[in-house]
Amino acid sequence: MASAGNPQDGAGQSGPSAKRPRSSHLTLNVGGERFVTSASTLTSNSHYFTALLSGDWVESGDEELYIDQDPAAFKVLLGYMRRGLIKVDDVDEDVLLLAEYLGTERLISAVKVRWLVNLGRGPYLADDCSDEEIVAAFDEEYGGVSSAITAGLLQYFRKANDRVGKEYAEIDMRVTNGAVHCTAIQRFQGRDSIFTEGCSLVGAMNGLRARGYDSQPSSTTSHLHLIRRQYAMLLPRAESVFIPSENDIMAKKKDKTKTQVAAVLFAEDSQEPVAVLAPTEFGSDGGTGSDHFNLTVIKPVCIHTWRKINGFDNLLIANEGENFAVLKATYFAGIEDMDIEGVAIDEISMARVYSRIVRRI
């Protein structure tokens, strides 16, 4: 069995008579686990194997090449070499260290680009920086992958895409002249906030959810606080290496809706719901739902059945009595003139807000 150390050392070279031509396929024994692959797969992706397998390398009579490395990490890298793509979830510290050892430069460069640029780590880099400049900036800042791992900077690389930062929003509910006005506010660092006024609470919840926000437990009776992951657009050069995760795909979508809400309305002294405030896509005209802050009034034959069929199962808010004013929000923001089939808006005394999971990925 041939043992591979540093391919530059010339180990095992005892003259041409002791060699036989390299086969197109070879067996590697990596830390006791065998892998069969082609020489071209290895040499086209790894400087280590390019140097090791150059020329007539196999000692006469040897069937395996032994490499004293972690087989689990090598299995991940071999899959990357075969496909040219790798999942971020598969890139742990052992994989990164072995990738650097084997000289898989394309993968290592993509790791540095993703970490430094896409995930917002390290110094500021201009948008027109080349890959070489980004890699050089990473090495200057951290001293390479091994040094970055030793310093603990890359230990959470697999989870880093979910920790790129947070952005915040809130729904401000203010009472003016006895009416409740809702304003959806998206706040950003380094640029102006976005205000959406004149929407109902339910409409504001849907509008912000379509932008990736979700409610937080710190909310109060006058402010509903929301938070979202700061979506980092992946550079094409890094995206060509990493298989996009759910969050990567979501980052590209204008509509980031994962959940929606609908309000079931009840009239005074009625145990049965009379109407639903639903996203516009449930309207009779089959709206596209492009304006997520707007709502439509619908009256299904059986509201309970409609709610179950469409997945609105999770009760978020149940408002009645004095608290109902908050949910009404100026007669549901523009719906006061709409006819709910004979039910006056003033007669509605209770609403229950339900959420559903929307799978659009």
GROMACS .gro file of C-alpha atoms in nm:
model
  361
    1MET     CA    1   0.000   0.000   0.000
    2ALA     CA    2   0.138   0.341  -0.094
    3SER     CA    3   0.124   0.605   0.176
    4ALA     CA    4   0.082   0.963   0.064
    5GLY     CA    5   0.240   1.238   0.266
    6ASN     CA    6   0.352   1.562   0.114
    7PRO     CA    7   0.352   1.502  -0.263
    8GLN     CA    8   0.650   1.734  -0.299
    9ASP     CA    9   0.872   1.504  -0.092
   10GLY     CA   10   0.906   1.248  -0.369
   11ALA     CA   11   0.830   0.962  -0.129
   12GLY     CA   12   0.813   0.616  -0.284
   13GLN     CA   13   1.001   0.709  -0.604
   14SER     CA   14   1.265   0.433  -0.644
   15GLY     CA   15   1.314   0.458  -1.018
   16PRO     CA   16   1.110   0.389  -1.330
   17SER     CA   17   1.140   0.010  -1.299
   18ALA     CA   18   0.941   0.020  -0.975
   19LYS     CA   19   0.647   0.204  -1.133
   20ARG     CA   20   0.352   0.106  -1.347
   21PRO     CA   21   0.128   0.342  -1.548
   22ARG     CA   22  -0.146   0.520  -1.357
   23SER     CA   23  -0.493   0.370  -1.397
   24SER     CA   24  -0.794   0.590  -1.478
   25HIS     CA   25  -0.950   0.467  -1.153
   26LEU     CA   26  -0.786   0.430  -0.818
   27THR     CA   27  -0.866   0.330  -0.464
   28LEU     CA   28  -0.797   0.563  -0.176
   29ASN     CA   29  -0.779   0.446   0.183
   30VAL     CA   30  -0.860   0.757   0.383
   31GLY     CA   31  -0.830   0.698   0.755
   32GLY     CA   32  -0.932   0.334   0.712
   33GLU     CA   33  -1.227   0.394   0.476
   34ARG     CA   34  -1.195   0.310   0.108
   35PHE     CA   35  -1.304   0.536  -0.177
   36VAL     CA   36  -1.294   0.448  -0.546
   37THR     CA   37  -1.281   0.739  -0.787
   38SER     CA   38  -1.113   0.858  -1.103
   39ALA     CA   39  -0.779   1.031  -1.107
   40SER     CA   40  -0.923   1.312  -1.318
   41THR     CA   41  -1.185   1.388  -1.051
   42LEU     CA   42  -0.910   1.439  -0.797
   43THR     CA   43  -0.654   1.619  -1.011
   44SER     CA   44  -0.906   1.864  -1.158
   45ASN     CA   45  -1.011   1.984  -0.812
   46SER     CA   46  -0.708   1.950  -0.586
   47HIS     CA   47  -0.353   2.085  -0.611
   48TYR     CA   48  -0.251   1.812  -0.366
   49PHE     CA   49  -0.368   1.531  -0.593
   50THR     CA   50  -0.241   1.708  -0.904
   51ALA     CA   51   0.111   1.697  -0.762
   52LEU     CA   52   0.071   1.350  -0.612
   53LEU     CA   53  -0.070   1.182  -0.922
   54SER     CA   54   0.147   1.350  -1.182
   55GLY     CA   55   0.321   1.101  -1.410
   56ASP     CA   56   0.367   0.732  -1.321
   57TRP     CA   57   0.296   0.732  -0.951
   58VAL     CA   58   0.181   0.387  -0.838
   59GLU     CA   59   0.441   0.160  -0.683
   60SER     CA   60   0.446  -0.182  -0.835
   61GLY     CA   61   0.204  -0.417  -0.663
   62ASP     CA   62   0.016  -0.150  -0.464
   63GLU     CA   63  -0.360  -0.138  -0.505
   64GLU     CA   64  -0.444   0.147  -0.267
   65LEU     CA   65  -0.316   0.490  -0.181
   66TYR     CA   66  -0.334   0.558   0.191
   67ILE     CA   67  -0.411   0.912   0.313
   68ASP     CA   68  -0.408   0.977   0.686
   69GLN     CA   69  -0.706   1.214   0.702
   70ASP     CA   70  -1.064   1.222   0.830
   71PRO     CA   71  -1.279   0.995   0.607
   72ALA     CA   72  -1.603   1.178   0.691
   73ALA     CA   73  -1.461   1.511   0.579
   74PHE     CA   74  -1.308   1.352   0.269
   75LYS     CA   75  -1.643   1.198   0.173
   76VAL     CA   76  -1.797   1.545   0.169
   77LEU     CA   77  -1.513   1.685  -0.040
   78LEU     CA   78  -1.519   1.393  -0.283
   79GLY     CA   79  -1.888   1.459  -0.339
   80TYR     CA   80  -1.804   1.822  -0.408
   81MET     CA   81  -1.530   1.721  -0.653
   82ARG     CA   82  -1.773   1.500  -0.842
   83ARG     CA   83  -2.063   1.747  -0.858
   84GLY     CA   84  -1.890   2.082  -0.838
   85LEU     CA   85  -2.145   2.190  -0.575
   86ILE     CA   86  -2.169   2.156  -0.199
   87LYS     CA   87  -2.429   2.229   0.069
   88VAL     CA   88  -2.339   2.494   0.323
   89ASP     CA   89  -2.470   2.261   0.593
   90ASP     CA   90  -2.197   2.011   0.499
   91VAL     CA   91  -1.913   2.260   0.542
   92ASP     CA   92  -1.787   2.220   0.898
   93GLU     CA   93  -1.443   2.289   1.045
   94ASP     CA   94  -1.305   1.947   0.950
   95VAL     CA   95  -1.416   1.990   0.589
   96LEU     CA   96  -1.264   2.338   0.571
   97LEU     CA   97  -0.931   2.223   0.713
   98LEU     CA   98  -0.911   1.925   0.478
   99ALA     CA   99  -1.012   2.141   0.182
  100GLU     CA  100  -0.727   2.376   0.260
  101TYR     CA  101  -0.486   2.083   0.305
  102LEU     CA  102  -0.587   1.930  -0.029
  103GLY     CA  103  -0.571   2.263  -0.207
  104THR     CA  104  -0.930   2.273  -0.334
  105GLU     CA  105  -0.886   2.638  -0.423
  106ARG     CA  106  -1.225   2.694  -0.587
  107LEU     CA  107  -1.408   2.584  -0.274
  108ILE     CA  108  -1.177   2.770  -0.036
  109SER     CA  109  -1.211   3.089  -0.240
  110ALA     CA  110  -1.590   3.055  -0.238
  111VAL     CA  111  -1.586   3.011   0.140
  112LYS     CA  112  -1.386   3.330   0.177
  113VAL     CA  113  -1.612   3.522  -0.060
  114ARG     CA  114  -1.929   3.400   0.111
  115TRP     CA  115  -1.795   3.476   0.456
  116LEU     CA  116  -1.639   3.813   0.381
  117VAL     CA  117  -1.885   3.961   0.134
  118ASN     CA  118  -2.217   3.780   0.140
  119LEU     CA  119  -2.232   3.739   0.517
  120GLY     CA  120  -2.106   4.087   0.591
  121ARG     CA  121  -1.793   3.981   0.777
  122GLY     CA  122  -1.463   4.165   0.762
  123PRO     CA  123  -1.367   4.497   0.601
  124TYR     CA  124  -1.572   4.691   0.350
  125LEU     CA  125  -1.518   4.580  -0.009
  126ALA     CA  126  -1.633   4.758  -0.322
  127ASP     CA  127  -1.889   4.581  -0.539
  128ASP     CA  128  -1.643   4.559  -0.827
  129CYS     CA  129  -1.373   4.378  -0.629
  130SER     CA  130  -1.237   4.070  -0.803
  131ASP     CA  131  -1.231   3.726  -0.645
  132GLU     CA  132  -0.857   3.759  -0.601
  133GLU     CA  133  -0.898   4.088  -0.414
  134ILE     CA  134  -1.164   3.940  -0.185
  135VAL     CA  135  -0.951   3.635  -0.109
  136ALA     CA  136  -0.651   3.858  -0.041
  137ALA     CA  137  -0.863   4.074   0.191
  138PHE     CA  138  -0.975   3.765   0.380
  139ASP     CA  139  -0.619   3.640   0.419
  140GLU     CA  140  -0.500   3.983   0.528
  141GLU     CA  141  -0.781   4.014   0.782
  142TYR     CA  142  -0.780   3.658   0.918
  143GLY     CA  143  -0.458   3.494   0.795
  144GLY     CA  144  -0.624   3.216   0.595
  145VAL     CA  145  -0.881   2.949   0.675
  146SER     CA  146  -0.672   2.758   0.930
  147SER     CA  147  -0.595   3.075   1.125
  148ALA     CA  148  -0.957   3.183   1.109
  149ILE     CA  149  -1.069   2.847   1.247
  150THR     CA  150  -0.806   2.858   1.523
  151ALA     CA  151  -0.937   3.202   1.620
  152GLY     CA  152  -1.292   3.064   1.629
  153LEU     CA  153  -1.410   3.283   1.341
  154LEU     CA  154  -1.537   3.006   1.114
  155GLN     CA  155  -1.674   2.757   1.364
  156TYR     CA  156  -2.033   2.856   1.286
  157PHE     CA  157  -1.994   2.877   0.908
  158ARG     CA  158  -2.282   2.637   0.850
  159LYS     CA  159  -2.518   2.851   1.058
  160ALA     CA  160  -2.372   3.186   0.959
  161ASN     CA  161  -2.615   3.233   0.674
  162ASP     CA  162  -2.894   3.256   0.932
  163ARG     CA  163  -2.697   3.499   1.147
  164VAL     CA  164  -2.618   3.766   0.893
  165GLY     CA  165  -2.805   4.026   1.093
  166LYS     CA  166  -3.159   4.126   1.176
  167GLU     CA  167  -3.393   4.394   1.047
  168TYR     CA  168  -3.686   4.527   1.245
  169ALA     CA  169  -4.037   4.651   1.180
  170GLU     CA  170  -4.332   4.753   1.389
  171ILE     CA  171  -4.702   4.818   1.358
  172ASP     CA  172  -4.791   5.142   1.534
  173MET     CA  173  -5.155   5.156   1.650
  174ARG     CA  174  -5.272   5.504   1.752
  175VAL     CA  175  -5.618   5.623   1.852
  176THR     CA  176  -5.725   5.953   1.692
  177ASN     CA  177  -6.075   6.093   1.744
  178GLY     CA  178  -6.196   5.756   1.858
  179ALA     CA  179  -6.059   5.575   1.554
  180VAL     CA  180  -5.755   5.349   1.545
  181HIS     CA  181  -5.493   5.415   1.276
  182CYS     CA  182  -5.230   5.155   1.193
  183THR     CA  183  -4.893   5.234   1.037
  184ALA     CA  184  -4.649   4.965   0.929
  185ILE     CA  185  -4.290   5.082   0.973
  186GLN     CA  186  -3.984   4.905   0.834
  187ARG     CA  187  -3.665   5.030   0.997
  188PHE     CA  188  -3.320   4.996   0.841
  189GLN     CA  189  -2.969   5.080   0.947
  190GLY     CA  190  -2.807   5.343   0.728
  191ARG     CA  191  -3.114   5.427   0.520
  192ASP     CA  192  -3.461   5.572   0.560
  193SER     CA  193  -3.746   5.379   0.715
  194ILE     CA  194  -4.045   5.277   0.503
  195PHE     CA  195  -4.390   5.382   0.629
  196THR     CA  196  -4.715   5.224   0.509
  197GLU     CA  197  -5.010   5.416   0.650
  198GLY     CA  198  -5.384   5.366   0.644
  199CYS     CA  199  -5.380   4.988   0.673
  200SER     CA  200  -5.564   4.766   0.915
  201LEU     CA  201  -5.383   4.559   1.173
  202VAL     CA  202  -5.450   4.243   0.973
  203GLY     CA  203  -5.337   4.408   0.651
  204ALA     CA  204  -5.021   4.539   0.815
  205MET     CA  205  -4.943   4.194   0.952
  206ASN     CA  206  -4.979   4.037   0.607
  207GLY     CA  207  -4.786   4.315   0.435
  208LEU     CA  208  -4.488   4.284   0.666
  209ARG     CA  209  -4.497   3.905   0.663
  210ALA     CA  210  -4.474   3.920   0.283
  211ARG     CA  211  -4.146   4.102   0.336
  212GLY     CA  212  -4.010   3.831   0.562
  213TYR     CA  213  -4.098   3.975   0.904
  214ASP     CA  214  -4.248   3.777   1.189
  215SER     CA  215  -4.395   3.882   1.523
  216GLN     CA  216  -4.190   3.902   1.840
  217PRO     CA  217  -4.303   3.845   2.201
  218SER     CA  218  -4.191   4.198   2.297
  219SER     CA  219  -4.504   4.345   2.140
  220THR     CA  220  -4.735   4.572   2.341
  221THR     CA  221  -5.098   4.680   2.311
  222SER     CA  222  -4.998   4.980   2.097
  223HIS     CA  223  -4.696   4.842   1.912
  224LEU     CA  224  -4.653   4.508   1.740
  225HIS     CA  225  -4.282   4.441   1.695
  226LEU     CA  226  -4.154   4.223   1.413
  227ILE     CA  227  -3.815   4.098   1.304
  228ARG     CA  228  -3.666   3.932   0.997
  229ARG     CA  229  -3.341   3.786   0.881
  230GLN     CA  230  -3.132   4.034   0.688
  231TYR     CA  231  -3.129   3.860   0.353
  232ALA     CA  232  -2.786   3.870   0.189
  233MET     CA  233  -2.790   3.837  -0.187
  234LEU     CA  234  -2.533   3.577  -0.286
  235LEU     CA  235  -2.272   3.676  -0.541
  236PRO     CA  236  -2.288   3.457  -0.853
  237ARG     CA  237  -1.929   3.342  -0.803
  238ALA     CA  238  -2.010   3.195  -0.460
  239GLU     CA  239  -2.351   3.071  -0.563
  240SER     CA  240  -2.190   2.857  -0.833
  241VAL     CA  241  -2.023   2.653  -0.558
  242PHE     CA  242  -2.284   2.634  -0.282
  243ILE     CA  243  -2.618   2.464  -0.336
  244PRO     CA  244  -2.873   2.735  -0.246
  245SER     CA  245  -3.042   2.683   0.089
  246GLU     CA  246  -3.404   2.774   0.160
  247ASN     CA  247  -3.286   3.110   0.292
  248ASP     CA  248  -3.071   3.170  -0.016
  249ILE     CA  249  -3.370   3.109  -0.241
  250MET     CA  250  -3.591   3.326  -0.024
  251ALA     CA  251  -3.339   3.610  -0.048
  252LYS     CA  252  -3.402   3.632  -0.422
  253LYS     CA  253  -3.779   3.639  -0.396
  254LYS     CA  254  -3.964   3.966  -0.387
  255ASP     CA  255  -4.249   3.792  -0.206
  256LYS     CA  256  -4.105   3.638   0.109
  257THR     CA  257  -4.440   3.524   0.248
  258LYS     CA  258  -4.408   3.224   0.476
  259THR     CA  259  -4.723   3.290   0.680
  260GLN     CA  260  -5.046   3.483   0.630
  261VAL     CA  261  -5.326   3.594   0.859
  262ALA     CA  262  -5.701   3.631   0.818
  263ALA     CA  263  -5.961   3.777   1.056
  264VAL     CA  264  -6.289   3.595   1.119
  265LEU     CA  265  -6.561   3.847   1.212
  266PHE     CA  266  -6.854   3.792   1.448
  267ALA     CA  267  -7.164   4.008   1.490
  268GLU     CA  268  -7.315   4.100   1.826
  269ASP     CA  269  -7.490   3.814   2.006
  270SER     CA  270  -7.383   3.571   1.734
  271GLN     CA  271  -7.189   3.254   1.792
  272GLU     CA  272  -7.139   3.202   1.420
  273PRO     CA  273  -6.890   3.406   1.214
  274VAL     CA  274  -7.042   3.638   0.954
  275ALA     CA  275  -6.745   3.723   0.731
  276VAL     CA  276  -6.371   3.694   0.681
  277LEU     CA  277  -6.108   3.961   0.621
  278ALA     CA  278  -5.872   3.767   0.396
  279PRO     CA  279  -5.573   3.831   0.170
  280THR     CA  280  -5.685   3.967  -0.168
  281GLU     CA  281  -5.600   3.642  -0.345
  282PHE     CA  282  -5.915   3.494  -0.185
  283GLY     CA  283  -6.139   3.758  -0.345
  284SER     CA  284  -6.401   3.674  -0.606
  285ASP     CA  285  -6.186   3.833  -0.875
  286GLY     CA  286  -5.900   3.599  -0.790
  287GLY     CA  287  -5.659   3.880  -0.710
  288THR     CA  288  -5.288   3.818  -0.737
  289GLY     CA  289  -5.222   3.936  -0.384
  290SER     CA  290  -4.947   4.170  -0.509
  291ASP     CA  291  -5.047   4.436  -0.253
  292HIS     CA  292  -5.021   4.240   0.067
  293PHE     CA  293  -5.134   4.530   0.285
  294ASN     CA  294  -5.483   4.519   0.132
  295LEU     CA  295  -5.763   4.282   0.231
  296THR     CA  296  -6.084   4.155   0.083
  297VAL     CA  297  -6.413   4.073   0.255
  298ILE     CA  298  -6.546   3.727   0.177
  299LYS     CA  299  -6.839   3.531   0.310
  300PRO     CA  300  -6.796   3.159   0.245
  301VAL     CA  301  -7.092   2.926   0.287
  302CYS     CA  302  -6.920   2.773   0.590
  303ILE     CA  303  -6.647   2.991   0.735
  304HIS     CA  304  -6.515   2.720   0.967
  305THR     CA  305  -6.472   2.485   0.671
  306TRP     CA  306  -6.307   2.759   0.461
  307ARG     CA  307  -6.062   2.832   0.740
  308LYS     CA  308  -5.969   2.467   0.782
  309ILE     CA  309  -5.937   2.399   0.410
  310ASN     CA  310  -5.707   2.698   0.362
  311GLY     CA  311  -5.495   2.619   0.666
  312PHE     CA  312  -5.583   2.912   0.893
  313ASP     CA  313  -5.556   2.700   1.207
  314ASN     CA  314  -5.335   2.895   1.446
  315LEU     CA  315  -5.529   3.146   1.659
  316LEU     CA  316  -5.316   3.459   1.710
  317ILE     CA  317  -5.556   3.722   1.842
  318ALA     CA  318  -5.908   3.717   1.981
  319ASN     CA  319  -6.041   4.070   2.025
  320GLU     CA  320  -6.377   4.173   2.161
  321GLY     CA  321  -6.534   4.443   2.373
  322GLU     CA  322  -6.312   4.744   2.440
  323ASN     CA  323  -6.006   4.577   2.292
  324PHE     CA  324  -6.183   4.529   1.960
  325ALA     CA  325  -6.108   4.889   1.856
  326VAL     CA  326  -5.744   4.799   1.799
  327LEU     CA  327  -5.831   4.529   1.551
  328LYS     CA  328  -6.097   4.736   1.377
  329ALA     CA  329  -5.842   5.002   1.285
  330THR     CA  330  -6.062   5.269   1.126
  331TYR     CA  331  -6.330   5.026   1.019
  332PHE     CA  332  -6.071   4.795   0.868
  333ALA     CA  333  -5.908   5.071   0.662
  334GLY     CA  334  -6.137   5.139   0.369
  335ILE     CA  335  -6.372   4.847   0.411
  336GLU     CA  336  -6.633   5.058   0.594
  337ASP     CA  337  -6.813   5.129   0.267
  338MET     CA  338  -6.822   4.767   0.160
  339ASP     CA  339  -7.134   4.560   0.203
  340ILE     CA  340  -7.093   4.245   0.412
  341GLU     CA  341  -7.422   4.107   0.288
  342GLY     CA  342  -7.648   4.293   0.523
  343VAL     CA  343  -7.422   4.298   0.828
  344ALA     CA  344  -7.339   4.652   0.936
  345ILE     CA  345  -6.979   4.719   1.027
  346ASP     CA  346  -7.089   4.869   1.360
  347GLU     CA  347  -7.260   4.541   1.448
  348ILE     CA  348  -6.934   4.347   1.436
  349SER     CA  349  -6.819   4.303   1.793
  350MET     CA  350  -6.552   4.034   1.783
  351ALA     CA  351  -6.277   3.914   1.556
  352ARG     CA  352  -6.039   3.623   1.571
  353VAL     CA  353  -5.715   3.639   1.376
  354TYR     CA  354  -5.575   3.310   1.249
  355SER     CA  355  -5.248   3.242   1.071
  356ARG     CA  356  -5.147   2.981   0.818
  357ILE     CA  357  -4.819   2.857   0.672
  358VAL     CA  358  -4.769   2.946   0.307
  359ARG     CA  359  -4.525   2.732   0.112
  360ARG     CA  360  -4.411   2.928  -0.190
  361ILE     CA  361  -4.047   2.825  -0.205
   0.00000   0.00000   0.00000
